[in-house]
Each structure stands twice: as structure tokens, then as C-alpha cells.
């Protein structure tokens, strides 16, 4: 994983919760921003994998975190995006010592899909699970980052 360890911004007062997606093309995805007491992005990513494997639950990295496992990125990133089943949110919150925060102060964005289809074709890369290339493309598009993906 490539990341920007210098990314530090002042937190705003309200944690952010958001919905992403086009109503007709793809289901909306709820996501929540967190910071963790467990170190940097690489450690958080590895701990997500350990927790998921030990507990036999699904996860899959997407956006910059997912793309960075597929190829080297030209610029660093400071936020991991990962899909988890909504029923496992408490497990990850507890085990990763997560504290809800806003996007500018977050290390992790946990995304909760409406169904488990995002896990159906996940691929293991460098020991971590990533959404399939088509889902990765859709996620960049739904965040308004389709052109950015092609430049990375």
C-alpha cells in the first residue's frame, strides 16, 4: 500500500455519513469514516484481513486502496476504502479500535453495500482481498473519479 503519512487536518465537529451511487445504475452504498488507534494504513489493512479471516467474514478493498494492490500508484493516498457486511461493523469497530470521524481526519472508510454482490468476485492480491476490476471501475465512477483512475 502507498499512503501519505503526513496527511493531518483539523477535525470538524460532525462525523460524516454519506450515500454514493446512481439510483438506476447501481445500488447506493452507505459509508462511515473512522480513525484507528492501531497505527498507519498498512497496519490497519493487515488487521482488517486478520480479523476477517479469523472471524470468517467478507471484506474487499476498493478505490485507491484496491487499485494500489493491483499496480503502483503515481501519487500517495491517505484513506483506505473497504467494503464490509453491515452485520460485521461492530466486530471491525471493536477489533480495530475505531472512532467515528469526518472524511478529512479519517484513515478508513468502511463501506456497507446493500447486498453481498461486491464480495462475489473479489480477488486476492498481495494477501489482501480487492473488489473485482469492474466493481473497482464502478466505485471510481460513482465517486466522480473515473478520469482520476485512468491517470493513476
PDB file of N, CA, C and O in Angstrom, residues 32 34-52 55 57 59 61 80-84 88-100 107-110 112:
ATOM      1  N   UNK A  32     -19.040   5.089   6.315  1.00  0.00           N
ATOM      2  CA  UNK A  32     -18.735   5.825   7.522  1.00  0.00           C
ATOM      3  C   UNK A  32     -17.228   5.971   7.630  1.00  0.00           C
ATOM      4  O   UNK A  32     -16.485   5.033   7.347  1.00  0.00           O
ATOM      5  N   UNK A  34     -13.664   6.604   9.727  1.00  0.00           N
ATOM      6  CA  UNK A  34     -13.103   6.268  11.032  1.00  0.00           C
ATOM      7  C   UNK A  34     -11.615   6.602  11.094  1.00  0.00           C
ATOM      8  O   UNK A  34     -10.931   6.636  10.079  1.00  0.00           O
ATOM      9  N   UNK A  35     -11.136   6.762  12.315  1.00  0.00           N
ATOM     10  CA  UNK A  35      -9.701   6.750  12.576  1.00  0.00           C
ATOM     11  C   UNK A  35      -9.473   5.607  13.555  1.00  0.00           C
ATOM     12  O   UNK A  35     -10.373   5.206  14.294  1.00  0.00           O
ATOM     13  N   UNK A  36      -8.260   5.066  13.536  1.00  0.00           N
ATOM     14  CA  UNK A  36      -7.945   3.898  14.346  1.00  0.00           C
ATOM     15  C   UNK A  36      -6.761   4.191  15.254  1.00  0.00           C
ATOM     16  O   UNK A  36      -5.859   4.943  14.888  1.00  0.00           O
ATOM     17  N   UNK A  37      -6.766   3.558  16.401  1.00  0.00           N
ATOM     18  CA  UNK A  37      -5.641   3.661  17.333  1.00  0.00           C
ATOM     19  C   UNK A  37      -4.571   2.629  16.998  1.00  0.00           C
ATOM     20  O   UNK A  37      -3.612   2.467  17.742  1.00  0.00           O
ATOM     21  N   UNK A  38      -4.708   1.929  15.888  1.00  0.00           N
ATOM     22  CA  UNK A  38      -3.814   0.826  15.563  1.00  0.00           C
ATOM     23  C   UNK A  38      -2.741   1.150  14.546  1.00  0.00           C
ATOM     24  O   UNK A  38      -2.268   0.269  13.858  1.00  0.00           O
ATOM     25  N   UNK A  39      -2.326   2.379  14.423  1.00  0.00           N
ATOM     26  CA  UNK A  39      -1.209   2.687  13.549  1.00  0.00           C
ATOM     27  C   UNK A  39      -1.607   3.227  12.198  1.00  0.00           C
ATOM     28  O   UNK A  39      -2.669   3.820  12.024  1.00  0.00           O
ATOM     29  N   UNK A  40      -0.707   2.992  11.216  1.00  0.00           N
ATOM     30  CA  UNK A  40      -0.879   3.526   9.874  1.00  0.00           C
ATOM     31  C   UNK A  40      -1.764   2.673   8.994  1.00  0.00           C
ATOM     32  O   UNK A  40      -2.288   1.631   9.404  1.00  0.00           O
ATOM     33  N   UNK A  41      -1.886   3.098   7.738  1.00  0.00           N
ATOM     34  CA  UNK A  41      -2.783   2.429   6.798  1.00  0.00           C
ATOM     35  C   UNK A  41      -2.397   0.980   6.548  1.00  0.00           C
ATOM     36  O   UNK A  41      -3.265   0.111   6.451  1.00  0.00           O
ATOM     37  N   UNK A  42      -1.119   0.705   6.415  1.00  0.00           N
ATOM     38  CA  UNK A  42      -0.677  -0.666   6.153  1.00  0.00           C
ATOM     39  C   UNK A  42      -1.078  -1.589   7.301  1.00  0.00           C
ATOM     40  O   UNK A  42      -1.585  -2.686   7.080  1.00  0.00           O
ATOM     41  N   UNK A  43      -0.879  -1.140   8.526  1.00  0.00           N
ATOM     42  CA  UNK A  43      -1.253  -1.948   9.693  1.00  0.00           C
ATOM     43  C   UNK A  43      -2.765  -2.146   9.766  1.00  0.00           C
ATOM     44  O   UNK A  43      -3.236  -3.233  10.069  1.00  0.00           O
ATOM     45  N   UNK A  44      -3.511  -1.091   9.479  1.00  0.00           N
ATOM     46  CA  UNK A  44      -4.971  -1.205   9.500  1.00  0.00           C
ATOM     47  C   UNK A  44      -5.433  -2.217   8.451  1.00  0.00           C
ATOM     48  O   UNK A  44      -6.257  -3.090   8.733  1.00  0.00           O
ATOM     49  N   UNK A  45      -4.882  -2.126   7.245  1.00  0.00           N
ATOM     50  CA  UNK A  45      -5.259  -3.058   6.173  1.00  0.00           C
ATOM     51  C   UNK A  45      -4.939  -4.495   6.554  1.00  0.00           C
ATOM     52  O   UNK A  45      -5.761  -5.405   6.366  1.00  0.00           O
ATOM     53  N   UNK A  46      -3.762  -4.718   7.098  1.00  0.00           N
ATOM     54  CA  UNK A  46      -3.379  -6.076   7.508  1.00  0.00           C
ATOM     55  C   UNK A  46      -4.266  -6.584   8.640  1.00  0.00           C
ATOM     56  O   UNK A  46      -4.633  -7.761   8.660  1.00  0.00           O
ATOM     57  N   UNK A  47      -4.634  -5.697   9.563  1.00  0.00           N
ATOM     58  CA  UNK A  47      -5.510  -6.105  10.657  1.00  0.00           C
ATOM     59  C   UNK A  47      -6.924  -6.397  10.181  1.00  0.00           C
ATOM     60  O   UNK A  47      -7.585  -7.297  10.710  1.00  0.00           O
ATOM     61  N   UNK A  48      -7.409  -5.658   9.189  1.00  0.00           N
ATOM     62  CA  UNK A  48      -8.719  -5.968   8.607  1.00  0.00           C
ATOM     63  C   UNK A  48      -8.708  -7.395   8.063  1.00  0.00           C
ATOM     64  O   UNK A  48      -9.622  -8.177   8.309  1.00  0.00           O
ATOM     65  N   UNK A  49      -7.637  -7.740   7.349  1.00  0.00           N
ATOM     66  CA  UNK A  49      -7.523  -9.082   6.794  1.00  0.00           C
ATOM     67  C   UNK A  49      -7.481 -10.141   7.898  1.00  0.00           C
ATOM     68  O   UNK A  49      -8.184 -11.145   7.830  1.00  0.00           O
ATOM     69  N   UNK A  50      -6.677  -9.922   8.916  1.00  0.00           N
ATOM     70  CA  UNK A  50      -6.565 -10.893  10.023  1.00  0.00           C
ATOM     71  C   UNK A  50      -7.903 -11.099  10.725  1.00  0.00           C
ATOM     72  O   UNK A  50      -8.300 -12.231  11.002  1.00  0.00           O
ATOM     73  N   UNK A  51      -8.579 -10.007  11.030  1.00  0.00           N
ATOM     74  CA  UNK A  51      -9.879 -10.089  11.700  1.00  0.00           C
ATOM     75  C   UNK A  51     -10.883 -10.838  10.827  1.00  0.00           C
ATOM     76  O   UNK A  51     -11.596 -11.725  11.300  1.00  0.00           O
ATOM     77  N   UNK A  52     -10.944 -10.483   9.552  1.00  0.00           N
ATOM     78  CA  UNK A  52     -11.909 -11.105   8.643  1.00  0.00           C
ATOM     79  C   UNK A  52     -11.648 -12.594   8.480  1.00  0.00           C
ATOM     80  O   UNK A  52     -12.581 -13.404   8.512  1.00  0.00           O
ATOM     81  N   UNK A  55     -12.473 -14.472  11.730  1.00  0.00           N
ATOM     82  CA  UNK A  55     -13.908 -14.468  12.010  1.00  0.00           C
ATOM     83  C   UNK A  55     -14.744 -15.002  10.852  1.00  0.00           C
ATOM     84  O   UNK A  55     -15.969 -15.035  10.947  1.00  0.00           O
ATOM     85  N   UNK A  57     -15.441 -13.656   7.885  1.00  0.00           N
ATOM     86  CA  UNK A  57     -16.350 -12.652   7.330  1.00  0.00           C
ATOM     87  C   UNK A  57     -15.711 -12.031   6.090  1.00  0.00           C
ATOM     88  O   UNK A  57     -14.494 -12.036   5.928  1.00  0.00           O
ATOM     89  N   UNK A  59     -14.649  -9.102   3.302  1.00  0.00           N
ATOM     90  CA  UNK A  59     -14.229  -7.719   3.125  1.00  0.00           C
ATOM     91  C   UNK A  59     -13.609  -7.616   1.747  1.00  0.00           C
ATOM     92  O   UNK A  59     -13.199  -8.623   1.169  1.00  0.00           O
ATOM     93  N   UNK A  61     -11.174  -4.458  -0.378  1.00  0.00           N
ATOM     94  CA  UNK A  61     -10.711  -3.081  -0.555  1.00  0.00           C
ATOM     95  C   UNK A  61     -11.136  -2.572  -1.923  1.00  0.00           C
ATOM     96  O   UNK A  61     -11.263  -3.334  -2.881  1.00  0.00           O
ATOM     97  N   UNK A  80      -8.104   4.527   3.391  1.00  0.00           N
ATOM     98  CA  UNK A  80      -8.454   3.187   2.918  1.00  0.00           C
ATOM     99  C   UNK A  80      -9.970   3.104   2.758  1.00  0.00           C
ATOM    100  O   UNK A  80     -10.703   3.541   3.646  1.00  0.00           O
ATOM    101  N   UNK A  81     -10.430   2.538   1.650  1.00  0.00           N
ATOM    102  CA  UNK A  81     -11.852   2.262   1.444  1.00  0.00           C
ATOM    103  C   UNK A  81     -12.018   0.751   1.406  1.00  0.00           C
ATOM    104  O   UNK A  81     -11.346   0.076   0.617  1.00  0.00           O
ATOM    105  N   UNK A  82     -12.907   0.240   2.238  1.00  0.00           N
ATOM    106  CA  UNK A  82     -13.126  -1.200   2.298  1.00  0.00           C
ATOM    107  C   UNK A  82     -14.611  -1.498   2.470  1.00  0.00           C
ATOM    108  O   UNK A  82     -15.309  -0.818   3.210  1.00  0.00           O
ATOM    109  N   UNK A  83     -15.083  -2.481   1.719  1.00  0.00           N
ATOM    110  CA  UNK A  83     -16.448  -2.974   1.886  1.00  0.00           C
ATOM    111  C   UNK A  83     -16.463  -4.026   2.986  1.00  0.00           C
ATOM    112  O   UNK A  83     -15.596  -4.905   3.021  1.00  0.00           O
ATOM    113  N   UNK A  84     -17.437  -3.936   3.865  1.00  0.00           N
ATOM    114  CA  UNK A  84     -17.709  -4.999   4.830  1.00  0.00           C
ATOM    115  C   UNK A  84     -19.216  -5.185   4.912  1.00  0.00           C
ATOM    116  O   UNK A  84     -19.985  -4.276   4.578  1.00  0.00           O
ATOM    117  N   UNK A  88     -21.219  -6.942  10.298  1.00  0.00           N
ATOM    118  CA  UNK A  88     -19.903  -7.113  10.936  1.00  0.00           C
ATOM    119  C   UNK A  88     -19.284  -5.788  11.375  1.00  0.00           C
ATOM    120  O   UNK A  88     -18.148  -5.763  11.848  1.00  0.00           O
ATOM    121  N   UNK A  89     -20.025  -4.697  11.248  1.00  0.00           N
ATOM    122  CA  UNK A  89     -19.492  -3.381  11.615  1.00  0.00           C
ATOM    123  C   UNK A  89     -18.962  -3.361  13.045  1.00  0.00           C
ATOM    124  O   UNK A  89     -17.854  -2.883  13.293  1.00  0.00           O
ATOM    125  N   UNK A  90     -19.723  -3.859  13.998  1.00  0.00           N
ATOM    126  CA  UNK A  90     -19.286  -3.823  15.398  1.00  0.00           C
ATOM    127  C   UNK A  90     -17.998  -4.605  15.618  1.00  0.00           C
ATOM    128  O   UNK A  90     -17.137  -4.183  16.394  1.00  0.00           O
ATOM    129  N   UNK A  91     -17.853  -5.723  14.943  1.00  0.00           N
ATOM    130  CA  UNK A  91     -16.629  -6.523  15.040  1.00  0.00           C
ATOM    131  C   UNK A  91     -15.416  -5.684  14.627  1.00  0.00           C
ATOM    132  O   UNK A  91     -14.423  -5.600  15.356  1.00  0.00           O
ATOM    133  N   UNK A  92     -15.503  -5.057  13.466  1.00  0.00           N
ATOM    134  CA  UNK A  92     -14.375  -4.247  12.981  1.00  0.00           C
ATOM    135  C   UNK A  92     -14.153  -3.015  13.856  1.00  0.00           C
ATOM    136  O   UNK A  92     -13.011  -2.663  14.152  1.00  0.00           O
ATOM    137  N   UNK A  93     -15.218  -2.377  14.279  1.00  0.00           N
ATOM    138  CA  UNK A  93     -15.076  -1.190  15.148  1.00  0.00           C
ATOM    139  C   UNK A  93     -14.340  -1.551  16.424  1.00  0.00           C
ATOM    140  O   UNK A  93     -13.448  -0.828  16.869  1.00  0.00           O
ATOM    141  N   UNK A  94     -14.724  -2.653  17.024  1.00  0.00           N
ATOM    142  CA  UNK A  94     -14.127  -3.088  18.291  1.00  0.00           C
ATOM    143  C   UNK A  94     -12.682  -3.531  18.104  1.00  0.00           C
ATOM    144  O   UNK A  94     -11.777  -3.072  18.799  1.00  0.00           O
ATOM    145  N   UNK A  95     -12.447  -4.412  17.136  1.00  0.00           N
ATOM    146  CA  UNK A  95     -11.120  -5.006  16.961  1.00  0.00           C
ATOM    147  C   UNK A  95     -10.084  -4.012  16.421  1.00  0.00           C
ATOM    148  O   UNK A  95      -8.894  -4.133  16.725  1.00  0.00           O
ATOM    149  N   UNK A  96     -10.518  -3.056  15.636  1.00  0.00           N
ATOM    150  CA  UNK A  96      -9.597  -2.056  15.085  1.00  0.00           C
ATOM    151  C   UNK A  96      -9.534  -0.791  15.941  1.00  0.00           C
ATOM    152  O   UNK A  96      -8.835   0.147  15.600  1.00  0.00           O
ATOM    153  N   UNK A  97     -10.289  -0.783  17.046  1.00  0.00           N
ATOM    154  CA  UNK A  97     -10.347   0.385  17.939  1.00  0.00           C
ATOM    155  C   UNK A  97     -10.685   1.646  17.133  1.00  0.00           C
ATOM    156  O   UNK A  97      -9.977   2.647  17.180  1.00  0.00           O
ATOM    157  N   UNK A  98     -11.781   1.559  16.401  1.00  0.00           N
ATOM    158  CA  UNK A  98     -12.182   2.643  15.519  1.00  0.00           C
ATOM    159  C   UNK A  98     -12.998   3.697  16.254  1.00  0.00           C
ATOM    160  O   UNK A  98     -13.820   3.387  17.100  1.00  0.00           O
ATOM    161  N   UNK A  99     -12.747   4.929  15.866  1.00  0.00           N
ATOM    162  CA  UNK A  99     -13.515   6.061  16.371  1.00  0.00           C
ATOM    163  C   UNK A  99     -14.073   6.798  15.158  1.00  0.00           C
ATOM    164  O   UNK A  99     -13.324   7.161  14.253  1.00  0.00           O
ATOM    165  N   UNK A 100     -15.382   7.002  15.145  1.00  0.00           N
ATOM    166  CA  UNK A 100     -16.005   7.683  14.018  1.00  0.00           C
ATOM    167  C   UNK A 100     -15.488   9.119  13.936  1.00  0.00           C
ATOM    168  O   UNK A 100     -15.285   9.780  14.954  1.00  0.00           O
ATOM    169  N   UNK A 107      -8.757   7.697   8.509  1.00  0.00           N
ATOM    170  CA  UNK A 107      -7.797   6.768   7.922  1.00  0.00           C
ATOM    171  C   UNK A 107      -8.526   5.678   7.152  1.00  0.00           C
ATOM    172  O   UNK A 107      -7.954   5.046   6.278  1.00  0.00           O
ATOM    173  N   UNK A 108      -9.776   5.440   7.518  1.00  0.00           N
ATOM    174  CA  UNK A 108     -10.529   4.313   6.999  1.00  0.00           C
ATOM    175  C   UNK A 108     -11.952   4.742   6.681  1.00  0.00           C
ATOM    176  O   UNK A 108     -12.585   5.442   7.465  1.00  0.00           O
ATOM    177  N   UNK A 109     -12.428   4.309   5.521  1.00  0.00           N
ATOM    178  CA  UNK A 109     -13.826   4.497   5.148  1.00  0.00           C
ATOM    179  C   UNK A 109     -14.418   3.107   4.988  1.00  0.00           C
ATOM    180  O   UNK A 109     -14.052   2.370   4.071  1.00  0.00           O
ATOM    181  N   UNK A 110     -15.295   2.736   5.906  1.00  0.00           N
ATOM    182  CA  UNK A 110     -15.962   1.438   5.807  1.00  0.00           C
ATOM    183  C   UNK A 110     -17.229   1.654   5.000  1.00  0.00           C
ATOM    184  O   UNK A 110     -18.046   2.514   5.305  1.00  0.00           O
ATOM    185  N   UNK A 112     -20.686  -0.018   3.300  1.00  0.00           N
ATOM    186  CA  UNK A 112     -21.667  -1.074   3.552  1.00  0.00           C
ATOM    187  C   UNK A 112     -22.564  -1.231   2.329  1.00  0.00           C
ATOM    188  O   UNK A 112     -23.469  -0.421   2.125  1.00  0.00           O
TER     189      UNK A 112
END
